[in-house]
Amino acid sequence: MLVWEREEPPSRPVPAPLSRERILGAAIGLADVDGLEAVSLRKVAAVLGVGPMRLYGYIATKEELLDLMVDAVHAEIRPVGDGWREALHSLAETTRQAAHRHEWFADLIGGRPRLGPHALARGEAVLAAMGDIDLDIVVPAVDAVDAYVIGAVRREITEWRAERATGMDKRQWQATFGPYLERVFATGRFPALESVVRDGPHPDPDETFRTGLDFILDGIEARISN
């Protein structure tokens, strides 16, 4: 049986009562502050003031704990709106917002479908919003939006981590390496790249995300209209 199907042990009148909800809250708190590296059953038990062995009645492995953490974040992703376009736009935005609140979430999404109750509810809401559109369009359309969002948020979070690791934000990094690019462009070997760097748009992260999302949604709309 999967962790979502197993009953929790009966509660006991002890100084530190446990539940999956409390365990999950402690684990997410650790991950939000220090990343997934900070999450272990031993560290979660320490936060809760109990011995690690007590956790095994609720969660069998660290992998189960990570599954529960991911599903808890899926509860924050609830696509809303009238029609398929608003729903997919909402799906993308709420997924990005959840990843911004929980950086570690970006490391765990993608790959095989998530089967927790909140992840399934999210999937049900998205598919229901697609209405009577042919499934041959619905499936790749939702996959395309998911793939775009995963790539976009991972790029954003990678930038945040690079800023913390180097002590330089994006503008400082550009100023540091700008002289090198000037020397490279002076060779005349990269005219197209030089044009983009000098004259191309440089939108902020929010505009970058929404512009890219509109490209995806416009493509889906064109396919539906055919």
XYZ file of N, CA and C in Angstrom:
678
model
N 0.832 -1.194 0.000
C 0.000 0.000 0.000
C 0.875 1.255 0.000
N 0.444 2.275 -0.744
C 1.177 3.527 -0.745
C 0.891 4.303 0.536
N 1.742 5.269 0.799
C 1.656 5.986 2.067
C 0.304 6.662 2.238
N -0.326 7.107 1.141
C -1.603 7.799 1.254
C -2.739 6.835 1.610
N -2.511 5.538 1.417
C -3.541 4.531 1.692
C -3.441 3.956 3.101
N -2.284 4.102 3.736
C -2.091 3.490 5.052
C -2.650 4.380 6.144
N -3.315 3.750 7.086
C -3.811 4.487 8.243
C -2.646 4.878 9.144
N -2.799 6.028 9.816
C -1.788 6.420 10.790
C -1.969 5.591 12.054
N -0.895 5.415 12.849
C -1.044 4.732 14.138
C -2.006 5.504 15.036
N -2.676 4.843 15.950
C -3.565 5.557 16.867
C -2.784 6.542 17.719
N -3.404 7.665 18.015
C -2.723 8.678 18.819
C -2.548 8.184 20.242
N -1.454 8.627 20.854
C -1.152 8.223 22.232
C -0.930 9.472 23.084
N -1.344 9.440 24.327
C -1.137 10.593 25.205
C 0.313 10.664 25.680
N 1.169 11.145 24.820
C 2.590 11.244 25.152
C 2.997 12.711 25.095
N 4.149 13.060 25.670
C 4.570 14.467 25.691
C 4.676 15.092 24.306
N 5.030 14.298 23.281
C 5.176 14.843 21.932
C 4.317 14.037 20.966
N 3.006 14.316 20.880
C 2.137 13.564 19.976
C 2.566 13.768 18.525
N 2.361 12.736 17.731
C 2.784 12.774 16.332
C 1.605 12.603 15.391
N 1.796 13.059 14.163
C 0.878 12.808 13.060
C 1.680 13.036 11.783
N 1.172 12.518 10.677
C 1.859 12.788 9.410
C 1.872 14.288 9.128
N 0.813 14.969 9.510
C 0.755 16.401 9.262
C 1.885 17.135 9.990
N 2.139 16.767 11.249
C 3.219 17.408 12.001
C 4.575 17.048 11.413
N 4.751 15.791 11.038
C 6.010 15.365 10.438
C 6.250 16.120 9.133
N 5.210 16.220 8.333
C 5.310 16.899 7.052
C 5.636 18.377 7.239
N 4.988 19.017 8.197
C 5.258 20.428 8.459
C 6.703 20.674 8.852
N 7.242 19.781 9.682
C 8.639 19.925 10.093
C 9.579 19.730 8.914
N 9.294 18.738 8.084
C 10.156 18.458 6.933
C 10.140 19.622 5.941
N 8.965 20.151 5.646
C 8.874 21.266 4.715
C 9.572 22.502 5.291
N 9.429 22.706 6.588
C 10.122 23.824 7.222
C 11.632 23.728 7.065
N 12.181 22.541 7.255
C 13.620 22.343 7.070
C 14.024 22.598 5.625
N 13.260 22.045 4.692
C 13.603 22.182 3.273
C 13.484 23.628 2.809
N 12.478 24.353 3.287
C 12.302 25.742 2.868
C 13.484 26.613 3.296
N 14.081 26.268 4.412
C 15.192 27.083 4.923
C 16.527 26.646 4.332
N 16.777 25.341 4.318
C 18.117 24.851 3.964
C 18.148 23.861 2.815
N 17.043 23.677 2.104
C 17.046 22.783 0.962
C 16.842 21.329 1.338
N 16.754 20.486 0.321
C 16.497 19.062 0.543
C 17.614 18.384 1.317
N 18.829 18.936 1.241
C 19.939 18.333 1.977
C 19.696 18.350 3.475
N 18.840 19.251 3.920
C 18.571 19.370 5.360
C 17.501 18.402 5.835
N 16.887 17.666 4.912
C 15.757 16.799 5.284
C 16.232 15.366 5.459
N 16.058 14.858 6.641
C 16.266 13.441 6.941
C 15.310 13.088 8.062
N 15.016 11.810 8.210
C 14.117 11.410 9.299
C 14.713 11.779 10.653
N 16.029 11.685 10.767
C 16.672 12.040 12.037
C 16.487 13.531 12.347
N 16.690 14.388 11.350
C 16.561 15.828 11.577
C 15.111 16.227 11.825
N 14.194 15.589 11.115
C 12.772 15.872 11.345
C 12.391 15.465 12.762
N 12.861 14.306 13.190
C 12.561 13.850 14.546
C 13.110 14.828 15.585
N 14.292 15.369 15.316
C 14.890 16.321 16.253
C 14.036 17.582 16.367
N 13.523 18.065 15.249
C 12.656 19.246 15.281
C 11.409 18.979 16.106
N 10.890 17.749 16.008
C 9.656 17.395 16.713
C 9.904 16.956 18.156
N 11.161 16.812 18.511
C 11.487 16.416 19.876
C 11.180 14.970 20.189
N 11.336 14.093 19.194
C 11.084 12.667 19.396
C 12.266 11.876 18.840
N 12.314 10.586 19.149
C 13.323 9.718 18.577
C 12.969 9.361 17.139
N 13.975 9.162 16.296
C 13.699 8.846 14.884
C 12.825 7.614 14.693
N 12.938 6.619 15.568
C 12.173 5.391 15.384
C 10.669 5.626 15.472
N 10.260 6.671 16.182
C 8.829 6.945 16.291
C 8.226 7.337 14.951
N 9.041 7.894 14.060
C 8.526 8.340 12.771
C 8.151 7.174 11.872
N 8.762 6.022 12.084
C 8.555 4.919 11.154
C 7.145 4.336 11.222
N 6.407 4.642 12.261
C 5.018 4.218 12.284
C 4.149 5.025 11.324
N 4.664 6.163 10.897
C 3.916 7.068 10.032
C 4.478 7.115 8.610
N 5.799 6.990 8.511
C 6.491 7.084 7.224
C 7.580 6.022 7.205
N 7.570 5.195 6.166
C 8.502 4.064 6.141
C 9.892 4.457 5.667
N 9.993 5.406 4.741
C 11.284 5.753 4.145
C 11.351 7.254 3.893
N 12.554 7.742 3.636
C 12.711 9.141 3.256
C 12.003 9.416 1.937
N 11.987 8.439 1.032
C 11.315 8.626 -0.249
C 9.828 8.894 -0.041
N 9.209 8.171 0.914
C 7.801 8.443 1.218
C 7.622 9.861 1.752
N 8.559 10.301 2.577
C 8.482 11.654 3.119
C 8.553 12.684 1.985
N 9.459 12.488 1.033
C 9.569 13.404 -0.099
C 8.292 13.389 -0.941
N 7.704 12.201 -1.117
C 6.438 12.111 -1.853
C 5.353 12.934 -1.169
N 5.296 12.841 0.142
C 4.298 13.605 0.892
C 4.557 15.105 0.792
N 5.815 15.494 0.822
C 6.164 16.913 0.705
C 5.734 17.462 -0.654
N 6.039 16.729 -1.707
C 5.660 17.174 -3.045
C 4.141 17.273 -3.157
N 3.433 16.287 -2.621
C 1.979 16.320 -2.722
C 1.397 17.484 -1.926
N 2.015 17.808 -0.791
C 1.532 18.948 -0.009
C 1.643 20.243 -0.813
N 2.717 20.401 -1.569
C 2.861 21.605 -2.387
C 1.853 21.603 -3.535
N 1.524 20.421 -4.049
C 0.507 20.363 -5.095
C -0.844 20.895 -4.596
N -1.068 20.871 -3.301
C -2.306 21.439 -2.763
C -2.367 22.947 -2.998
N -1.209 23.581 -3.220
C -1.156 25.021 -3.483
C -1.373 25.335 -4.961
N -1.452 24.311 -5.798
C -1.585 24.499 -7.243
C -3.003 24.120 -7.641
N -3.848 25.131 -7.792
C -5.238 24.870 -8.123
C -5.631 25.723 -9.327
N -5.569 25.170 -10.527
C -5.916 25.943 -11.728
C -7.368 26.407 -11.679
N -7.596 27.666 -12.016
C -8.948 28.224 -12.048
C -9.097 29.024 -13.338
N -10.312 29.376 -13.657
C -10.559 30.226 -14.819
C -11.633 29.649 -15.721
N -12.111 30.476 -16.605
C -13.129 30.074 -17.574
C -12.445 29.658 -18.867
N -12.583 28.412 -19.211
C -12.007 27.930 -20.453
C -10.602 27.393 -20.292
N -10.159 26.683 -21.337
C -8.895 25.981 -21.254
C -7.700 26.928 -21.131
N -7.743 28.074 -21.815
C -6.576 28.962 -21.804
C -6.352 29.571 -20.417
N -7.415 30.045 -19.800
C -7.277 30.594 -18.451
C -6.823 29.527 -17.472
N -7.328 28.311 -17.633
C -6.947 27.230 -16.719
C -5.470 26.876 -16.867
N -4.989 26.774 -18.107
C -3.581 26.448 -18.306
C -2.684 27.606 -17.865
N -3.129 28.829 -18.072
C -2.376 29.986 -17.588
C -2.293 29.962 -16.068
N -3.424 29.665 -15.427
C -3.448 29.580 -13.968
C -2.580 28.437 -13.461
N -2.621 27.294 -14.153
C -1.762 26.171 -13.794
C -0.305 26.595 -13.798
N 0.117 27.274 -14.849
C 1.516 27.692 -14.960
C 1.884 28.692 -13.863
N 1.045 29.679 -13.644
C 1.356 30.710 -12.657
C 1.386 30.154 -11.235
N 0.399 29.317 -10.892
C 0.372 28.803 -9.520
C 1.492 27.797 -9.277
N 1.898 27.068 -10.308
C 3.045 26.175 -10.151
C 4.311 26.989 -9.909
N 4.490 28.042 -10.681
C 5.669 28.906 -10.496
C 5.672 29.535 -9.111
N 4.524 30.020 -8.669
C 4.458 30.634 -7.344
C 4.788 29.633 -6.243
N 4.295 28.405 -6.392
C 4.595 27.373 -5.393
C 6.086 27.069 -5.368
N 6.710 26.998 -6.548
C 8.150 26.733 -6.608
C 8.952 27.886 -6.008
N 8.460 29.104 -6.146
C 9.139 30.235 -5.534
C 9.045 30.169 -4.005
N 7.924 29.688 -3.492
C 7.791 29.557 -2.036
C 8.611 28.395 -1.499
N 8.766 27.363 -2.331
C 9.468 26.142 -1.912
C 10.483 25.784 -3.007
N 11.679 26.362 -2.929
C 12.672 26.162 -3.995
C 12.918 24.685 -4.288
N 12.946 23.876 -3.267
C 13.248 22.457 -3.410
C 12.227 21.730 -4.280
N 11.035 22.280 -4.386
C 9.983 21.656 -5.193
C 10.427 21.520 -6.649
N 11.177 22.509 -7.133
C 11.646 22.465 -8.519
C 12.583 21.289 -8.770
N 13.241 20.803 -7.735
C 14.153 19.665 -7.892
C 13.411 18.332 -7.972
N 12.148 18.316 -7.587
C 11.415 17.051 -7.476
C 10.287 16.899 -8.482
N 9.928 17.976 -9.189
C 8.857 17.841 -10.174
C 9.438 17.382 -11.506
N 8.560 16.898 -12.364
C 9.001 16.302 -13.615
C 9.124 14.799 -13.448
N 9.458 14.129 -14.493
C 9.592 12.679 -14.411
C 8.239 12.001 -14.378
N 8.164 10.917 -13.632
C 6.929 10.140 -13.593
C 5.801 10.912 -12.903
N 4.560 10.636 -13.299
C 3.436 11.357 -12.694
C 3.378 11.142 -11.188
N 2.997 12.186 -10.484
C 2.803 12.100 -9.032
C 1.404 11.571 -8.747
N 1.304 10.688 -7.749
C 0.057 9.966 -7.505
C -0.620 10.329 -6.188
N -0.106 11.337 -5.501
C -0.747 11.756 -4.261
C -2.096 12.402 -4.516
N -2.928 12.488 -3.504
C -4.286 13.000 -3.688
C -4.331 14.440 -4.197
N -3.427 15.293 -3.729
C -3.438 16.681 -4.193
C -2.938 16.780 -5.628
N -1.954 15.963 -5.989
C -1.477 15.954 -7.364
C -2.570 15.445 -8.302
N -3.297 14.424 -7.875
C -4.387 13.913 -8.696
C -5.502 14.950 -8.831
N -5.797 15.674 -7.762
C -6.827 16.716 -7.827
C -6.415 17.832 -8.771
N -5.146 18.165 -8.759
C -4.633 19.182 -9.689
C -4.799 18.710 -11.127
N -4.445 17.454 -11.391
C -4.599 16.914 -12.733
C -6.052 16.864 -13.167
N -6.930 16.472 -12.261
C -8.358 16.421 -12.572
C -8.882 17.807 -12.932
N -8.487 18.830 -12.187
C -8.955 20.187 -12.451
C -8.499 20.672 -13.822
N -7.251 20.363 -14.166
C -6.723 20.797 -15.468
C -7.472 20.105 -16.599
N -7.610 18.794 -16.513
C -8.247 18.051 -17.596
C -9.724 18.408 -17.731
N -10.390 18.635 -16.609
C -11.795 19.026 -16.674
C -11.955 20.372 -17.364
N -10.981 21.273 -17.159
C -11.063 22.599 -17.774
C -10.863 22.554 -19.281
N -10.277 21.466 -19.780
C -10.053 21.361 -21.223
C -11.337 21.043 -21.984
N -12.398 20.731 -21.247
C -13.707 20.533 -21.867
C -13.725 19.376 -22.840
N -14.347 19.614 -23.991
C -14.519 18.532 -24.964
C -13.454 18.552 -26.061
N -12.324 19.203 -25.807
C -11.220 19.204 -26.766
C -10.696 17.777 -26.907
N -10.352 17.400 -28.120
C -9.880 16.046 -28.396
C -8.672 15.707 -27.531
N -8.668 14.499 -26.979
C -7.571 14.078 -26.110
C -6.231 14.059 -26.830
N -6.234 13.891 -28.142
C -4.987 13.930 -28.895
C -4.341 15.313 -28.847
N -5.125 16.326 -28.520
C -4.593 17.676 -28.316
C -4.384 17.952 -26.837
N -5.312 17.505 -26.005
C -5.258 17.805 -24.577
C -3.966 17.298 -23.945
N -3.630 16.039 -24.184
C -2.476 15.437 -23.508
C -1.177 16.158 -23.857
N -0.829 16.330 -25.154
C 0.416 17.052 -25.441
C 0.358 18.523 -25.044
N -0.838 19.129 -25.045
C -0.946 20.532 -24.642
C -0.588 20.708 -23.172
N -1.156 19.875 -22.310
C -0.844 19.951 -20.879
C 0.617 19.600 -20.642
N 1.118 18.599 -21.350
C 2.532 18.233 -21.214
C 3.438 19.396 -21.610
N 3.064 20.116 -22.669
C 3.888 21.234 -23.131
C 3.936 22.351 -22.091
N 2.796 22.657 -21.488
C 2.770 23.693 -20.452
C 3.590 23.252 -19.243
N 3.414 22.006 -18.820
C 4.189 21.502 -17.682
C 5.689 21.573 -17.965
N 6.093 21.142 -19.166
C 7.513 21.144 -19.516
C 8.064 22.570 -19.529
N 7.287 23.502 -20.065
C 7.730 24.903 -20.077
C 7.912 25.425 -18.656
N 6.927 25.179 -17.799
C 6.979 25.711 -16.434
C 8.152 25.103 -15.670
N 8.335 23.803 -15.790
C 9.436 23.152 -15.079
C 10.767 23.750 -15.499
N 10.978 23.904 -16.807
C 12.222 24.490 -17.276
C 12.401 25.921 -16.828
N 11.318 26.694 -16.878
C 11.403 28.107 -16.512
C 11.719 28.292 -15.031
N 11.030 27.556 -14.169
C 11.275 27.753 -12.736
C 12.636 27.208 -12.326
N 13.080 26.136 -12.968
C 14.422 25.635 -12.653
C 15.483 26.651 -13.053
N 15.292 27.321 -14.172
C 16.252 28.354 -14.579
C 16.251 29.506 -13.579
N 15.070 29.932 -13.145
C 15.002 31.020 -12.174
C 15.684 30.638 -10.868
N 15.393 29.445 -10.383
C 15.949 29.030 -9.100
C 17.441 28.782 -9.199
N 17.900 28.296 -10.353
C 19.343 28.159 -10.560
C 20.027 29.519 -10.470
N 19.393 30.552 -11.021
C 19.946 31.906 -10.928
C 20.005 32.365 -9.476
N 18.930 32.128 -8.708
C 18.941 32.513 -7.290
C 20.077 31.814 -6.544
N 20.253 30.533 -6.814
C 21.302 29.787 -6.128
C 22.678 30.284 -6.530
N 22.838 30.638 -7.800
C 24.119 31.186 -8.257
C 24.406 32.522 -7.564
N 23.382 33.344 -7.383
C 23.564 34.610 -6.683
C 24.038 34.372 -5.254
N 23.427 33.415 -4.581
C 23.834 33.130 -3.201
C 25.247 32.558 -3.143
N 25.578 31.701 -4.111
C 26.892 31.052 -4.098
C 28.023 32.021 -4.438
N 27.770 32.949 -5.358
C 28.823 33.858 -5.825
C 28.813 35.204 -5.128
N 27.690 35.551 -4.506
C 27.568 36.877 -3.922
C 27.319 37.958 -4.950
N 27.056 37.572 -6.208
C 26.791 38.545 -7.266
C 25.387 38.340 -7.811
N 24.621 39.426 -7.925
C 23.342 39.299 -8.601
C 23.575 39.339 -10.109
N 22.487 39.264 -10.882
C 22.630 39.160 -12.338
C 23.335 40.363 -12.924
N 22.979 41.567 -12.452
C 23.610 42.770 -12.987
C 25.101 42.809 -12.645
N 25.448 42.414 -11.434
C 26.864 42.393 -11.054
C 27.638 41.378 -11.893
N 27.009 40.232 -12.141
C 27.655 39.209 -12.975
C 27.879 39.735 -14.388
N 26.865 40.415 -14.933
C 26.994 40.978 -16.275
C 28.092 42.031 -16.325
N 28.178 42.868 -15.286
C 29.221 43.893 -15.259
C 30.606 43.262 -15.177
N 30.714 42.152 -14.455
C 32.007 41.495 -14.310
C 32.489 40.902 -15.622
N 31.568 40.284 -16.355
C 31.956 39.592 -17.587
C 31.717 40.426 -18.846
N 31.195 41.645 -18.667
C 30.973 42.512 -19.810
C 32.231 42.810 -20.617
N 33.343 43.159 -19.977
C 34.565 43.429 -20.752
C 35.013 42.241 -21.599
N 34.836 41.046 -21.078
C 35.186 39.857 -21.869
C 34.332 39.788 -23.133
N 33.018 39.991 -22.993
C 32.149 39.941 -24.163
C 32.508 41.038 -25.161
N 32.877 42.216 -24.663
C 33.284 43.283 -25.574
C 34.470 42.832 -26.423
N 35.428 42.172 -25.812
C 36.600 41.696 -26.556
C 36.206 40.618 -27.556
N 35.285 39.724 -27.151
C 34.843 38.666 -28.056
C 34.091 39.254 -29.241
N 33.187 40.203 -28.977
C 32.401 40.793 -30.061
C 33.282 41.593 -31.014
N 34.368 42.139 -30.502
C 35.268 42.923 -31.350
C 35.923 42.080 -32.429
N 35.929 40.768 -32.264
C 36.510 39.893 -33.283
C 35.617 39.784 -34.508
N 34.348 40.150 -34.372
C 33.421 40.058 -35.488
C 32.899 38.665 -35.770
N 33.171 37.706 -34.886
C 32.782 36.312 -35.126
C 31.353 36.012 -34.713
N 30.746 36.878 -33.913
C 29.421 36.574 -33.368
C 28.464 37.748 -33.577
N 28.207 38.154 -34.795
C 27.369 39.348 -35.019
C 25.923 39.184 -34.560
N 25.345 38.002 -34.770
C 23.950 37.810 -34.357
C 23.831 37.865 -32.841
N 24.750 37.223 -32.155
C 24.734 37.242 -30.692
C 24.973 38.650 -30.168
N 25.884 39.373 -30.799
C 26.159 40.750 -30.381
C 24.911 41.615 -30.517
N 24.167 41.420 -31.622
C 22.951 42.200 -31.828
C 21.936 41.952 -30.728
N 21.789 40.698 -30.324
C 20.837 40.382 -29.261
C 21.265 41.015 -27.943
N 22.556 40.898 -27.606
C 23.050 41.429 -26.332
C 22.909 42.946 -26.290
N 23.221 43.609 -27.413
C 23.218 45.073 -27.414
C 21.819 45.654 -27.630
N 21.038 45.047 -28.509
C 19.793 45.675 -28.950
C 18.522 44.888 -28.609
N 18.687 43.659 -28.131
C 17.522 42.838 -27.861
C 16.804 43.247 -26.584
N 15.595 42.743 -26.390
C 14.851 43.048 -25.159
C 15.487 42.352 -23.947
N 15.372 42.989 -22.818
C 15.894 42.411 -21.576
C 14.816 42.514 -20.497
N 13.753 41.724 -20.642
C 12.623 41.818 -19.705
C 12.977 41.252 -18.331
N 12.168 41.625 -17.345
C 12.373 41.072 -16.007
C 11.839 39.640 -15.972
N 12.116 38.899 -14.900
C 11.712 37.487 -14.853
C 10.215 37.259 -15.039
N 9.375 38.122 -14.467
C 7.928 37.938 -14.611
C 7.504 38.082 -16.073
N 8.016 39.113 -16.730
C 7.660 39.323 -18.139
C 8.215 38.204 -19.011
N 9.424 37.768 -18.699
C 10.020 36.668 -19.462
C 9.152 35.421 -19.372
N 8.703 35.101 -18.158
C 7.884 33.912 -17.956
C 6.561 34.025 -18.705
N 5.906 35.154 -18.587
C 4.571 35.287 -19.188
C 4.640 35.371 -20.710
N 5.692 35.958 -21.223
C 5.831 36.007 -22.678
C 6.041 34.603 -23.239
N 6.913 33.840 -22.606
C 7.133 32.470 -23.055
C 5.879 31.624 -22.943
N 5.131 31.819 -21.849
C 3.891 31.075 -21.665
C 2.884 31.420 -22.752
N 2.813 32.690 -23.122
C 1.889 33.080 -24.187
C 2.253 32.413 -25.512
N 3.550 32.262 -25.785
C 3.953 31.553 -26.998
C 3.407 30.125 -26.985
N 3.511 29.454 -25.833
C 3.009 28.086 -25.723
C 1.494 28.053 -25.909
N 0.788 28.944 -25.230
C -0.677 28.946 -25.300
C -1.171 29.342 -26.688
N -0.467 30.263 -27.343
C -0.851 30.637 -28.711
C -0.713 29.439 -29.652
N 0.342 28.654 -29.448
C 0.515 27.471 -30.278
C -0.576 26.445 -30.052
N -0.963 26.273 -28.795
C -2.054 25.339 -28.478
C -3.356 25.826 -29.115
N -3.597 27.136 -29.012
C -4.830 27.686 -29.579
C -4.875 27.484 -31.092
N -3.734 27.669 -31.745
C -3.686 27.456 -33.196
C -3.986 26.003 -33.541
N -3.467 25.078 -32.751
C -3.722 23.651 -33.012
C -5.190 23.325 -32.792
N -5.793 23.879 -31.734
C -7.215 23.623 -31.478
C -8.087 24.176 -32.596
N -7.675 25.323 -33.149
C -8.483 25.997 -34.176
C -8.420 25.302 -35.529
N -7.418 24.464 -35.738
C -7.269 23.779 -37.042
C -8.378 22.761 -37.265
